[in-house]
Coordinates of C-alpha atoms in Angstrom, one line a residue:
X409 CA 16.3 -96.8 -143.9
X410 CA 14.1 -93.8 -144.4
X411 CA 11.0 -92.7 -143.0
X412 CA 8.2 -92.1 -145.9
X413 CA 5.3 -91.0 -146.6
X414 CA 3.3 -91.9 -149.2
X415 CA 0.1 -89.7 -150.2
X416 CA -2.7 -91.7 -152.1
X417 CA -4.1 -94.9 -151.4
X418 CA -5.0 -96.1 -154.9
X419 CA -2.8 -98.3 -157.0
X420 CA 0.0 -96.2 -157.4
X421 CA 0.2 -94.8 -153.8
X422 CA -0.3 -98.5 -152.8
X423 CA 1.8 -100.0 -155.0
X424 CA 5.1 -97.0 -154.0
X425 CA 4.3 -98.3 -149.9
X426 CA 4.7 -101.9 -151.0
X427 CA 7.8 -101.2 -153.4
X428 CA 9.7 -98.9 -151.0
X429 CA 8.8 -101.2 -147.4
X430 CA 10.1 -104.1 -149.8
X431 CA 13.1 -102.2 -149.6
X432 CA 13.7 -101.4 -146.0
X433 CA 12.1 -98.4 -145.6
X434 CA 9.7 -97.1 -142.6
X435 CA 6.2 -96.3 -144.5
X436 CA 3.1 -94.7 -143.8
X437 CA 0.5 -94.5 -146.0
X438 CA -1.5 -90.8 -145.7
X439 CA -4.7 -90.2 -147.5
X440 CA -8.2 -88.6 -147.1
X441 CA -9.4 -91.4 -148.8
X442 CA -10.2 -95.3 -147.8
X443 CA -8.3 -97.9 -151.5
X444 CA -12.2 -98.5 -152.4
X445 CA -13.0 -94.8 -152.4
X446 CA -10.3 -93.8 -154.9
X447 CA -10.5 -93.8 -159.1
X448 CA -8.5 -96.9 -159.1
X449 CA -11.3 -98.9 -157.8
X450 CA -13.3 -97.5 -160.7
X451 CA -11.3 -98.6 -163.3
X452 CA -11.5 -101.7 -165.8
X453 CA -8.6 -103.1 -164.8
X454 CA -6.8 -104.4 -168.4
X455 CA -3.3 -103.8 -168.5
X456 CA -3.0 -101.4 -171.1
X457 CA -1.2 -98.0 -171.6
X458 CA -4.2 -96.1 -172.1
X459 CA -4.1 -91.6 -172.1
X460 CA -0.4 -92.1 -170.6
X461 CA 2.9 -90.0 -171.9
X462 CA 5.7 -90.3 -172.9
X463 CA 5.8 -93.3 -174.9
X464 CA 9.5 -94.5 -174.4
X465 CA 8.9 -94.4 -170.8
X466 CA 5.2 -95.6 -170.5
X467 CA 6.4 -98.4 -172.5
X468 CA 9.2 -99.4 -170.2
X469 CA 6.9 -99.1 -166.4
X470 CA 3.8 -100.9 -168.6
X471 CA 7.0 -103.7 -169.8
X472 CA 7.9 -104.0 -165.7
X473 CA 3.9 -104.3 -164.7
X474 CA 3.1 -106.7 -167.0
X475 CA 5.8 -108.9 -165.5
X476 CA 4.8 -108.6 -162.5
X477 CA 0.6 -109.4 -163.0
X478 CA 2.6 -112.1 -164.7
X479 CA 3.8 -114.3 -161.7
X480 CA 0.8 -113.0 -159.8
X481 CA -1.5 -114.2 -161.9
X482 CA -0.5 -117.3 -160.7
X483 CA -2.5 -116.8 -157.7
X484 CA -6.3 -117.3 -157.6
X485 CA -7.1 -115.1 -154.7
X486 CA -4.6 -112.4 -156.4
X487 CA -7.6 -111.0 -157.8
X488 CA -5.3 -110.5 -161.4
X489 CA -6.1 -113.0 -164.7
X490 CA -4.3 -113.6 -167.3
X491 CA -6.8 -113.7 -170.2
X492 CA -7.0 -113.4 -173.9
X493 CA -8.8 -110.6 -175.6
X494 CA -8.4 -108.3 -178.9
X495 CA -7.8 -104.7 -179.2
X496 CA -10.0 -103.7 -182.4
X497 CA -9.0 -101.0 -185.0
X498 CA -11.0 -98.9 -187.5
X499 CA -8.3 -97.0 -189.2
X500 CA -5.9 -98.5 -191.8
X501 CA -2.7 -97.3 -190.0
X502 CA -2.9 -98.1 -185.9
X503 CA -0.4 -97.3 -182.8
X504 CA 0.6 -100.5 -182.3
X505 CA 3.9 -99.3 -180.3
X506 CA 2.4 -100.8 -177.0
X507 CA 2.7 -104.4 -178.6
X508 CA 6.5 -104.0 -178.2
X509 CA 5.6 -104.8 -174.0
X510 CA 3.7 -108.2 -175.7
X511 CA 5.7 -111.0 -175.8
X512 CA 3.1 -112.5 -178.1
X513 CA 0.1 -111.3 -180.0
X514 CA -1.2 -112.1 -183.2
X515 CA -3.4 -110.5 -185.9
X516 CA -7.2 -110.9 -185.1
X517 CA -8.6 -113.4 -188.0
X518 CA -11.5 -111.7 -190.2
X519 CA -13.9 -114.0 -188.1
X520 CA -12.6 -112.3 -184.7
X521 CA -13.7 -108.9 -185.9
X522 CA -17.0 -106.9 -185.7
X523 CA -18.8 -105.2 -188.0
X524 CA -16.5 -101.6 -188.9
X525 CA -13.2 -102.9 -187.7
X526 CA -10.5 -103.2 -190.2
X527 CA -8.2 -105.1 -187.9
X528 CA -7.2 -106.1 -184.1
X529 CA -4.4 -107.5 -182.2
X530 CA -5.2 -110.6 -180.3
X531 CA -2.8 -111.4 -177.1
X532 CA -3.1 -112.5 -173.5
X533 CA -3.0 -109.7 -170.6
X534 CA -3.7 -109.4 -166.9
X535 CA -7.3 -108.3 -166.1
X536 CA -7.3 -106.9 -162.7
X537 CA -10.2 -106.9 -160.4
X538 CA -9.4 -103.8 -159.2
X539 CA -11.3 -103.8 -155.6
X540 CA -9.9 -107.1 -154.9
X541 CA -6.0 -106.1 -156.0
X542 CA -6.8 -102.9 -153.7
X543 CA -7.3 -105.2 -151.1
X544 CA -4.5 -107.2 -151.3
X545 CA -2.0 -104.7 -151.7
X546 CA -3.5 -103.2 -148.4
X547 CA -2.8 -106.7 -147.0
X548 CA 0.9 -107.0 -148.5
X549 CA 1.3 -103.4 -147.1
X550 CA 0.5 -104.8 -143.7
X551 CA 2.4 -107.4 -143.8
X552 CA 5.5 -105.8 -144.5
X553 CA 4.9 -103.0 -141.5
X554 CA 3.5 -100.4 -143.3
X555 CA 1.1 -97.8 -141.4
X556 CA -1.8 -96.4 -142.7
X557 CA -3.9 -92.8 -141.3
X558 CA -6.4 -91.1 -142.6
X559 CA -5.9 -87.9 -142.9
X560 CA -6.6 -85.1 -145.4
X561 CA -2.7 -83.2 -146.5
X562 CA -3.0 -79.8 -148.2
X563 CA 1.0 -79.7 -148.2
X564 CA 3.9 -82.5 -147.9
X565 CA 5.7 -79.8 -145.4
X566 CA 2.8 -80.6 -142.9
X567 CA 4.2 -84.2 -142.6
X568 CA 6.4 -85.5 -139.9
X569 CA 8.4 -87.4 -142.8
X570 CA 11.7 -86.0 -144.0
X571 CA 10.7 -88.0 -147.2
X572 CA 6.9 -87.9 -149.3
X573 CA 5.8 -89.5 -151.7
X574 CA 3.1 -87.7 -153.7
X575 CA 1.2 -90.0 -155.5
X576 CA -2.4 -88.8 -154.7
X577 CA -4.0 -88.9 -158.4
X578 CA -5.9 -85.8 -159.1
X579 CA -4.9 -84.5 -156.0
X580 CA -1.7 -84.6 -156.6
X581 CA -1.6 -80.9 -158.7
X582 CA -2.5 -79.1 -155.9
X583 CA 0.0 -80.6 -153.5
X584 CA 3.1 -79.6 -155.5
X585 CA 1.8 -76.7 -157.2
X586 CA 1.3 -78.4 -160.8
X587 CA -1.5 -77.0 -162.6
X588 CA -0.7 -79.6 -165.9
X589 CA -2.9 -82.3 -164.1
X590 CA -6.1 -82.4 -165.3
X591 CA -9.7 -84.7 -165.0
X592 CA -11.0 -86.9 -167.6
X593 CA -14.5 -88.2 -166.7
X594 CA -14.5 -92.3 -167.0
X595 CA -17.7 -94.0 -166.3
X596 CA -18.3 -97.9 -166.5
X597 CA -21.4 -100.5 -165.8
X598 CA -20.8 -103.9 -164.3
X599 CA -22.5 -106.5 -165.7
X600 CA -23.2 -110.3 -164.7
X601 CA -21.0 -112.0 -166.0
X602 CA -22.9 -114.5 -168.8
X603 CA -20.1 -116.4 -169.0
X604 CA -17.4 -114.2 -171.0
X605 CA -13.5 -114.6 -170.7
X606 CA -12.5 -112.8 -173.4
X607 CA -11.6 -109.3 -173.5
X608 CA -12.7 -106.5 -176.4
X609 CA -11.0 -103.0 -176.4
X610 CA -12.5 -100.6 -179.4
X611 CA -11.3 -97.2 -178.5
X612 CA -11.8 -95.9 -182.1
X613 CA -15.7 -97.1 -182.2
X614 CA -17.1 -93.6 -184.2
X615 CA -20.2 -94.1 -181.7
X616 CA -17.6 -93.4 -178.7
X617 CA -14.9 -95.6 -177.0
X618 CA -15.8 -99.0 -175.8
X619 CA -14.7 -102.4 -173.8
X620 CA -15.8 -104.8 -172.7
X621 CA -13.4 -106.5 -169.6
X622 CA -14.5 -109.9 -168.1
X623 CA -13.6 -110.6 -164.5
X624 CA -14.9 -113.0 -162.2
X625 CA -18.6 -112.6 -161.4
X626 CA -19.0 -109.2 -163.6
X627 CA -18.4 -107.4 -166.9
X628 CA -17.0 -104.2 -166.3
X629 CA -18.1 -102.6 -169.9
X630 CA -17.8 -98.9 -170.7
X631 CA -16.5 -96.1 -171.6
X632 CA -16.2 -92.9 -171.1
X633 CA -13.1 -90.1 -171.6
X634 CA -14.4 -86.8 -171.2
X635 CA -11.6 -84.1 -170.9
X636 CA -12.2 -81.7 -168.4
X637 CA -15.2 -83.3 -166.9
X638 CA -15.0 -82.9 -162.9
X639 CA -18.4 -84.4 -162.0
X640 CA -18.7 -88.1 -160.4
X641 CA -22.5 -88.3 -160.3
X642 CA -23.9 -91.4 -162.4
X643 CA -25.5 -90.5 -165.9
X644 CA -28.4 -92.8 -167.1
X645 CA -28.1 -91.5 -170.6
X646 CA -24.5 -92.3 -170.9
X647 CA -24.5 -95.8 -169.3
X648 CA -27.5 -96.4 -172.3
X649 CA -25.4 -95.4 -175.0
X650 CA -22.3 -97.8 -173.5
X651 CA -24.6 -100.1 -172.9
X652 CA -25.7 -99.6 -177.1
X653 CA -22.1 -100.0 -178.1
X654 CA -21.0 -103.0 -176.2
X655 CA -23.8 -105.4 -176.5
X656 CA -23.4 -104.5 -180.3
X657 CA -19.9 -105.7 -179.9
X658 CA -20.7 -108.9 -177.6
X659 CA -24.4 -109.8 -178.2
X660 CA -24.5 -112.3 -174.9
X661 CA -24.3 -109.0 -172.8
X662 CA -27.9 -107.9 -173.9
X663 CA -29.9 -109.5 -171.2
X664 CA -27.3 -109.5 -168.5
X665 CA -28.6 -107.3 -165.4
X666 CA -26.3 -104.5 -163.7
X667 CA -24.6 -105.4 -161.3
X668 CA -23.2 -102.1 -160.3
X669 CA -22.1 -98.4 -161.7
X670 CA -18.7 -96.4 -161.0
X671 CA -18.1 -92.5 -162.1
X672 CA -14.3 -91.6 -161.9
X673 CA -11.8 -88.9 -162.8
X674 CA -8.6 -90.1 -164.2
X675 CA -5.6 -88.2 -163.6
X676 CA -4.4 -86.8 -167.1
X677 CA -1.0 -84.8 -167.6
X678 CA 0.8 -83.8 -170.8
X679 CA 3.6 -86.2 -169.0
X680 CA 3.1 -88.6 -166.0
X681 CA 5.8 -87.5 -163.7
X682 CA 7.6 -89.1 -161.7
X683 CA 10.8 -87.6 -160.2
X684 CA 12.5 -85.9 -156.8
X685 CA 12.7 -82.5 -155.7
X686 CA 13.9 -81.2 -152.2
X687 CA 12.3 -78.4 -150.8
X688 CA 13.2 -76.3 -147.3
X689 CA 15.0 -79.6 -146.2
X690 CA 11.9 -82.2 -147.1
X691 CA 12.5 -84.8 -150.3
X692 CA 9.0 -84.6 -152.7
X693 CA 9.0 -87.4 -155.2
X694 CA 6.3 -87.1 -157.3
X695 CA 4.7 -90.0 -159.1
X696 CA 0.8 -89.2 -160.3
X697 CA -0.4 -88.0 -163.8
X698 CA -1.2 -91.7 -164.9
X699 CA -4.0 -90.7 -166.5
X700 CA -6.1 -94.2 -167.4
X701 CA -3.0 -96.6 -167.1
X702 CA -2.3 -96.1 -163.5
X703 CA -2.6 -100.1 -162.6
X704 CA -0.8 -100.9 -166.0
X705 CA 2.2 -98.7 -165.1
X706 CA 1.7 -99.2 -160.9
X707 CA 4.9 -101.7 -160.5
X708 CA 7.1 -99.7 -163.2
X709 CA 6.5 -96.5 -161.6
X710 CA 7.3 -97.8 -158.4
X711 CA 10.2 -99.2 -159.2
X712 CA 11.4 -95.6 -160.1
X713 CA 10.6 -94.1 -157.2
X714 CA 12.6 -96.3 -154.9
X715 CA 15.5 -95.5 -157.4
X716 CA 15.1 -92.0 -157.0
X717 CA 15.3 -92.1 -153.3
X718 CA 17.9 -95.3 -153.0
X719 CA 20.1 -94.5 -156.3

């Protein structure tokens, strides 16, 4: 048994506390910011391996999540679903590698496709209310021991721990020196939810990437992906020209009101990383650079880290 710190509170940091108290380990959970505060809570919450590298890997985490959203799907108050939908494509020759982590999907049926799209894949995946999952892992956490303190690290050497975790998103980069980790801009709008179930993903929509991801009471719709973008501040403009593209796509949307509005920065790298390092007697494992897949990779990931520091 070790004593670990994790750094981050979002999914992933979450996710590693849960993983590695599962497995005997003494965990504390160290971040500047409250679960509802971080980019996870921002997010749309489909499992999919969306802005995430390298492939091989990504595909083998996503193939562990998605088992795992699986059985706890089962569970109403999980806050996960299990929910058809169809990811739509405009170009003859798609990247269908993620359908390998699908144990069944289907061509989408000329009537199941809009207006430009040439095809789509139709399967069933776990839609994650995100703010609700947030809280739950918070309450597994507790459950299994693990501390929590809110504090703000500038280095892992300033921790007590022999052992950190670094899984602090964005912030992650400036903890271990990496300067590969950089912002993409994601903003959403959450609409009432007219009564939708289905899912709609059209990243290659020429007017800009859009989806629209039914939950319980909302429709989270969006998107965004602006590279390099580090402001959080809500743009009326943009959420209009979503707004444009997904009641195009899902014409019950056009009279729903907005329920709410989320700005985020997802944390892109050229590679998520996730491995261990030991510096002036400390362990670092490193497990950030998710960039928008950080709930569809969460479990996989984690299950790595506690290899790394159990063998």
């Amino acid at each position: 048994m070790a004593d670990i710190a994790v750094v981050g509170s979002g999914v992933i940091g979450l996710t590693c506390a849960v993983r590695l108290a599962e497995a005997g380990h003494r965990v504390e959970v160290v971040s500047d910011l409250a679960p509802g505060d971080t980019v996870s809570a921002v997010a749309g919450g489909l499992w999919f391996p969306y802005l995430a590298a390298p492939a091989d890997a990504v595909l083998r985490w996503a193939e562990v999540s998605l088992r795992r959203f699986r059985e706890l799907a089962a569970d109403p108050a999980s806050g996960v679903w299990w929910r058809e939908g169809v990811v739509l494509h405009r170009a003859a020759d798609p990247d269908l590698s993620w359908t390998a982590a699908v144990p069944a999907h289907r061509a989408a049926r000329r009537a199941e496709l809009p207006p430009g799209a040439v095809s789509g894949v139709v399967c069933s995946l776990p839609v994650v209310d995100t703010a609700a999952y947030l809280g739950r892992l918070v309450e597994r956490c507790a459950r299994l021991g693990v501390a929590f303190r809110r504090a703000v690290v500038a280095d892992p050497a300033d921790l007590p721990q022999r052992v950190v975790v670094v899984a602090a998103g964005l912030r992650s980069g400036a903890l271990v020196g990496d300067p590969a980790l950089t912002p993409v801009r994601g903003q959403v709008v959450r609409l009432a939810n007219p009564g939708l179930t289905r899912w709609l993903v059209d990243d290659d929509n020429p007017a800009g990437m859009a989806y629209v991801i039914p939950r319980g009471h909302d429709v989270v719709c969006g998107g965004t992906a602006e590279a390099g973008e580090t402001g959080t501040t809500h743009d009326s403009a943009v959420e209009r020209a979503i707004l444009d593209r997904v009641t195009e796509l899902e014409p019950r949307l056009r009279d729903a009101p907005v329920v709410s509005r989320a700005v985020g920065l997802r944390p892109a790298r050229p590679a998520v990383r996730v491995d261990r390092v030991e510096r002036a007697g400390q362990v670092v494992v490193s497990c950030y650079g998710h960039g928008g897949a950080g709930v569809t990779l969460s479990w996989g990931c984690a299950a790595d880290v506690v290899d790394l520091l159990d063998g």
